[in-house]
XYZ file of C-alpha atoms in Angstrom:
325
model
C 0.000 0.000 0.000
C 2.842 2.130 0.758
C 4.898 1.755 -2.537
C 1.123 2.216 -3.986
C 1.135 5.741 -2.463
C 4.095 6.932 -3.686
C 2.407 8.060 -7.035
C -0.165 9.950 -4.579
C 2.629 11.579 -2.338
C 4.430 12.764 -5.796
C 1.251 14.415 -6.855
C 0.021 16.062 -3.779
C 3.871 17.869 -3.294
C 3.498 18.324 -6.925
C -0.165 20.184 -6.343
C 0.632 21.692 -3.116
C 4.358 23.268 -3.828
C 6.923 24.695 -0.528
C 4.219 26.579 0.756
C 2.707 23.652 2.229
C 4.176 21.168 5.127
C 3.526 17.656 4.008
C 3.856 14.840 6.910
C 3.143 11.154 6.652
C 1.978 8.942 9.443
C 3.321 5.308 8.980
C 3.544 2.353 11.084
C 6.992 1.609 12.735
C 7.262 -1.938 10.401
C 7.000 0.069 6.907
C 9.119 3.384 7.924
C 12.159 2.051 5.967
C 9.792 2.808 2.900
C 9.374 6.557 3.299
C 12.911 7.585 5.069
C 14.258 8.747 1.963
C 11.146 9.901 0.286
C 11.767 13.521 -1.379
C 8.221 14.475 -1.510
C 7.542 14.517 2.103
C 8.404 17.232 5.070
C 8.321 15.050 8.604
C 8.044 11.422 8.724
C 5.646 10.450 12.079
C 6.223 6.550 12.911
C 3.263 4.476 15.114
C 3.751 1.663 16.368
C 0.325 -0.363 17.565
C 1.838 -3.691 19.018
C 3.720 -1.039 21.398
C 3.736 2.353 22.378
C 0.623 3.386 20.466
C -1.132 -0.299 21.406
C -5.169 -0.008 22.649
C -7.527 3.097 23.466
C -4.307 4.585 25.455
C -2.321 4.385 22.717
C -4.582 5.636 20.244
C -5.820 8.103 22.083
C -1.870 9.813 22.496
C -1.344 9.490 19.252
C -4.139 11.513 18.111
C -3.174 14.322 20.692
C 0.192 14.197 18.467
C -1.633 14.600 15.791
C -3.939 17.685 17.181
C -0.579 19.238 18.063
C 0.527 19.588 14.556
C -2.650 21.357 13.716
C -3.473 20.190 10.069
C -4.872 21.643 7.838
C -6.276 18.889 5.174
C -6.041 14.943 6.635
C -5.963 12.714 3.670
C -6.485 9.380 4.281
C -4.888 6.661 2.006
C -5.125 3.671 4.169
C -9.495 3.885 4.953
C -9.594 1.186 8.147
C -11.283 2.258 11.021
C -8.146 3.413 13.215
C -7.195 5.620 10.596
C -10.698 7.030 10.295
C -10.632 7.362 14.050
C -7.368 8.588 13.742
C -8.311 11.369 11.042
C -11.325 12.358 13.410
C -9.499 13.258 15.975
C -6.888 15.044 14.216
C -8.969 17.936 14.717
C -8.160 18.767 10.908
C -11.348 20.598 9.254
C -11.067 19.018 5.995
C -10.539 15.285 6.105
C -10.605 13.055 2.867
C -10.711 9.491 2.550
C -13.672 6.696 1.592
C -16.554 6.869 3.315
C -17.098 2.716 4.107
C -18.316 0.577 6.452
C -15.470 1.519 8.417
C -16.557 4.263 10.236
C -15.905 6.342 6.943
C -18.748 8.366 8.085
C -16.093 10.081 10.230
C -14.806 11.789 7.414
C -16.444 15.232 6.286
C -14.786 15.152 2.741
C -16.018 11.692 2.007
C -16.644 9.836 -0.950
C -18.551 6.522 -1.388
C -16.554 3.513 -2.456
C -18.592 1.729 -4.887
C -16.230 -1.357 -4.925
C -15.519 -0.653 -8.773
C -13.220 -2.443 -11.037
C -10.624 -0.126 -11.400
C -7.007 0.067 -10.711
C -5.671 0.925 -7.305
C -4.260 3.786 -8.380
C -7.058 4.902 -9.919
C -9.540 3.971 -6.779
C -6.658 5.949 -4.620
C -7.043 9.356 -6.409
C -10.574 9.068 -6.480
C -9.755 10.580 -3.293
C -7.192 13.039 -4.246
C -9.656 14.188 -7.255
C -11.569 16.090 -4.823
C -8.690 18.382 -3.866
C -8.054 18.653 -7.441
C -4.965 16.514 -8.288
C -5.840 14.138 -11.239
C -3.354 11.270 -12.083
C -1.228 12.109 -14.561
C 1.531 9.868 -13.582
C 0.879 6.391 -12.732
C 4.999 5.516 -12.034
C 5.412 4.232 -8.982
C 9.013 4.919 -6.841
C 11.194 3.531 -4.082
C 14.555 5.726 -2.068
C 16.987 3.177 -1.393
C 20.052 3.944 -0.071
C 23.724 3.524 -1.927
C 24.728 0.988 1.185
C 21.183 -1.170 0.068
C 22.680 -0.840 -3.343
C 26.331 -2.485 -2.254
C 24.450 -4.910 -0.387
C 22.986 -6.700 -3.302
C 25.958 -6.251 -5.124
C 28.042 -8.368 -2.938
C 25.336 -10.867 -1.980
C 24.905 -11.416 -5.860
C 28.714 -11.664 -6.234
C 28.994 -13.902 -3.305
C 26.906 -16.660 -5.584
C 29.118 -16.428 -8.652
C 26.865 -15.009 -10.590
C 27.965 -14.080 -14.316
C 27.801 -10.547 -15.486
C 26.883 -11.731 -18.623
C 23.560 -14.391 -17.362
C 20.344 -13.033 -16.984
C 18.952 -12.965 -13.790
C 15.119 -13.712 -13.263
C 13.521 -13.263 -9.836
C 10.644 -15.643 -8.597
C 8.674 -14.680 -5.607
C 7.989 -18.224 -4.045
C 4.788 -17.266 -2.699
C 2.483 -14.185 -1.625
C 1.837 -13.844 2.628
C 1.246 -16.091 5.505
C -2.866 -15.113 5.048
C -2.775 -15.537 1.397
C -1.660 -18.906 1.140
C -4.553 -19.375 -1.971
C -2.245 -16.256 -3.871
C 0.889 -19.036 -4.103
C 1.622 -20.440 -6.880
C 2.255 -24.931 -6.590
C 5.930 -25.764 -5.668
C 5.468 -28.416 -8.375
C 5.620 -26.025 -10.970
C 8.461 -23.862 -9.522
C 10.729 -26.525 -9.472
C 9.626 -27.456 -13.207
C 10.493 -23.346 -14.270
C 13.557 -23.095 -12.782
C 14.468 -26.275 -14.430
C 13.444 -24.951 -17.885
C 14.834 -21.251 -16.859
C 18.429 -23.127 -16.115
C 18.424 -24.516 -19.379
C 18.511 -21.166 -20.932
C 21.108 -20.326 -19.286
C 19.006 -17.996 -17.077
C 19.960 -17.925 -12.890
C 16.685 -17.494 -10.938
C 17.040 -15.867 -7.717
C 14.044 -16.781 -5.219
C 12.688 -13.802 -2.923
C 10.703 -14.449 -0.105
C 10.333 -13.046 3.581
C 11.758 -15.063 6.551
C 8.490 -17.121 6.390
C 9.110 -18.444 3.024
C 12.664 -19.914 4.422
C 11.629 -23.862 4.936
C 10.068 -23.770 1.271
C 12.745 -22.397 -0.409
C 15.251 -24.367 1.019
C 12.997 -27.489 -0.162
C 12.534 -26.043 -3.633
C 16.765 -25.666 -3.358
C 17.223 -29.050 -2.452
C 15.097 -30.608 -5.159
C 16.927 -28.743 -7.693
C 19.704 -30.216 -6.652
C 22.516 -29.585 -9.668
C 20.205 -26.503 -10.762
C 22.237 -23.404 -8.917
C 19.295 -20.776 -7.968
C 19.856 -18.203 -5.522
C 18.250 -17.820 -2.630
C 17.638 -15.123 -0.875
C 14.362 -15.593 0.699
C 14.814 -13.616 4.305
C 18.285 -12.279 3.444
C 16.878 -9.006 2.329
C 15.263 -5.669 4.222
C 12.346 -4.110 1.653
C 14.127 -1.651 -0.045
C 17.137 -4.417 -0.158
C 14.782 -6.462 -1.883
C 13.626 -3.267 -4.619
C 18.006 -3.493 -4.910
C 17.455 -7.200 -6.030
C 14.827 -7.429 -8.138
C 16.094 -3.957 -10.179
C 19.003 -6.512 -11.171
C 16.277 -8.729 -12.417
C 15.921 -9.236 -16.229
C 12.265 -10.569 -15.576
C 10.643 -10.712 -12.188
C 7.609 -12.996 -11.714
C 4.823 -13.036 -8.775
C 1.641 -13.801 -7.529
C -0.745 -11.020 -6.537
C 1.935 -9.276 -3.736
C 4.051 -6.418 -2.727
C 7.271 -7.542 -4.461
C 5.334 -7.156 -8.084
C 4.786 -3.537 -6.722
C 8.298 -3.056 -6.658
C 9.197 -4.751 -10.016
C 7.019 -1.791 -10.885
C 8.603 0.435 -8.932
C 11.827 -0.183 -10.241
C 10.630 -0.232 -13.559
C 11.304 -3.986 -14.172
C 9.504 -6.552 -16.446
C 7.317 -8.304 -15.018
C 4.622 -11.378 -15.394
C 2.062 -11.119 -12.727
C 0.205 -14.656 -12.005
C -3.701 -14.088 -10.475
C -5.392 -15.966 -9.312
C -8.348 -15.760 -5.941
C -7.858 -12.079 -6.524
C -9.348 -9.521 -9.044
C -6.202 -7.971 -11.273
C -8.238 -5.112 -12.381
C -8.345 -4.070 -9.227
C -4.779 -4.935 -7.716
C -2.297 -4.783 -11.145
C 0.338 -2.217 -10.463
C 0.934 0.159 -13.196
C 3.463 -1.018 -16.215
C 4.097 -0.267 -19.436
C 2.644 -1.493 -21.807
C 4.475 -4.668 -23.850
C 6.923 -4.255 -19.945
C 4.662 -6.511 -18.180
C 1.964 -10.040 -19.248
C -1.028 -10.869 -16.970
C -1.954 -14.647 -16.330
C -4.949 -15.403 -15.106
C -7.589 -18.290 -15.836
C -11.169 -17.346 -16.462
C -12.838 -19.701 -14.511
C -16.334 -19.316 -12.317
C -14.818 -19.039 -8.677
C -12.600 -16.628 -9.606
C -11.397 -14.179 -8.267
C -13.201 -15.569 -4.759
C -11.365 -13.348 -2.451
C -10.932 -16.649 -0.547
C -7.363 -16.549 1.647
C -7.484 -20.406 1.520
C -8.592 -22.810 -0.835
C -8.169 -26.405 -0.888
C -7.836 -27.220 -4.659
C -6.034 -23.789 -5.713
C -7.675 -24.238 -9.104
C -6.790 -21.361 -10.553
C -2.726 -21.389 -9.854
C -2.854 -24.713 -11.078
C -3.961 -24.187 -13.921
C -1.245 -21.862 -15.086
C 1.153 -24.229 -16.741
C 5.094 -23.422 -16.193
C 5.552 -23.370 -19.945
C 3.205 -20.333 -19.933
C 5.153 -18.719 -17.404
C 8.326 -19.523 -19.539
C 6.801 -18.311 -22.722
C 6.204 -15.239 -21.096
C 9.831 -14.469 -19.306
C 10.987 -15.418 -22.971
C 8.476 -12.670 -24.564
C 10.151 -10.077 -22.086
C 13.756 -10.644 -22.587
């Protein structure tokens, strides 16, 4: 969601100029993302499994907040503790979605109709009533030169050539999401048909993905991937996959950051709607692949046949990592 907002944060220091103080409230898990971010004046970090944790918590956060006397509260996230948070801002002028989610707290609401549309597109809904239309969809990261070095030498460390194409995998998609991930089966079968291209794959993952990928590793066996599932902070990670020839995912933050870092890509969906969750791309820079199929997209964390990543064949992946190199 952050890397999402970054087109949003361009265009409202792009609408707004210097004569306006922009700050950006972010949890103390994702502040890595926005350290380094050029279009921002103060960075405020929460943290809600400590300091800022139940009614207490909330409640001295928002006096923060009324400290700092806003102006206009716009708010990108639209869950109930931001809403909350938002209200008792004491801004005047407070823009977000008016849900279920106690969106009614907002006096500069809008209705969220649940339509198809991208999420950038659904995000400046918002922003359109202040007047900022989206005329750049690009999506941006700030890493810093040391994240830079760090991939360098973890990519030297595994021999890799600087003339082989390197083509990231993300192994799967989030601990709740396990329906988003797509079969092991056919992982192990495209890295075995990426290898004989001459193609190294490097596998990305968090630390939770560390037992699967070792698996996938050791079924390989003579097949040299890299991987560097839990070796990597986020913007490490954005380091990584901008070395990437081709990056492929399911439905997940690190296809956000192939976009970010303006790297092909071939998005696999599946339980979840892509017209509604593609990142932006250019076009003939990215390929969709989906299966049309009546449960889909179900919205469904777990499923217990996983139809519809199934049913995307490896040698459709392949074709498509072939297309974009």
């Amino acid at each position: 969601d952050i890397i999402l907002s970054s087109a949003a944060l361009r265009a409202i220091r792009n609408k707004f100029g210097k004569n306006y103080k922009i700050t950006a409230l972010v949890s103390e898990e994702n502040k890595d993302l926005l350290l380094r971010c050029p279009y921002i004046d103060e960075l405020l970090v929460c943290n809600f499994k400590g300091k800022d944790r139940g009614l207490r918590g909330l409640w001295n956060l928002s006096s923060l907040l009324r400290k700092k006397c806003f102006d206009i509260v716009i708010d990108l996230q639209n869950n109930r503790k931001s809403h909350i948070l938002a209200f008792l801002s004491g801004s005047c002028r407070r823009y977000g979605y008016n849900n279920n989610k106690l969106g009614r707290l907002l006096n500069y609401g809008i209705v969220d109709n649940k339509e198809k549309i991208s999420p950038l597109k659904h995000q400046f809904k918002i922003l359109n009533r202040l007047g900022i239309e989206l005329v750049d969809d690009s999506l941006e990261m700030w890493v810093a030169p040391e994240d830079q070095k760090y991939i360098d030498d973890f990519l030297g460390s595994e021999w890799l050539s600087a003339k082989q194409k390197l083509v990231g995998i993300n192994i799967s998609s989030s601990i709740r999401w396990e329906s988003k991930s797509y079969p092991q089966t056919h992982l192990l079968r495209l890295c075995q048909e990426l290898s004989k291209l001459d193609i190294r794959v490097v596998l990305t993952g968090s630390k939770h993905d560390c037992v699967s990928a070792d698996e996938l590793v050791k079924k390989l066996g003579p097949v040299k991937v890299i991987n560097a599932c839990g070796k990597t902070t986020i913007n490490q990670l954005a380091c990584l996959i901008g070395r990437c020839s081709v990056y492929i995912s399911a439905d997940s933050a690190p296809l956000h950051i192939a976009s970010s870092q303006k790297v092909p890509f071939v998005a696999l969906f599946g339980p979840t709607d892509s017209s509604r969750h593609l990142p932006p791309a250019q076009e003939g820079k990215f390929i969709l692949i989906k299966k049309e199929l009546p449960c889909a997209p179900c919205y469904k964390p777990k499923c217990n046949t996983k139809k519809c990543m199934e049913m995307i064949a490896p040698q459709e992946v392949l074709e498509a990592v072939k297309k974009l190199i």
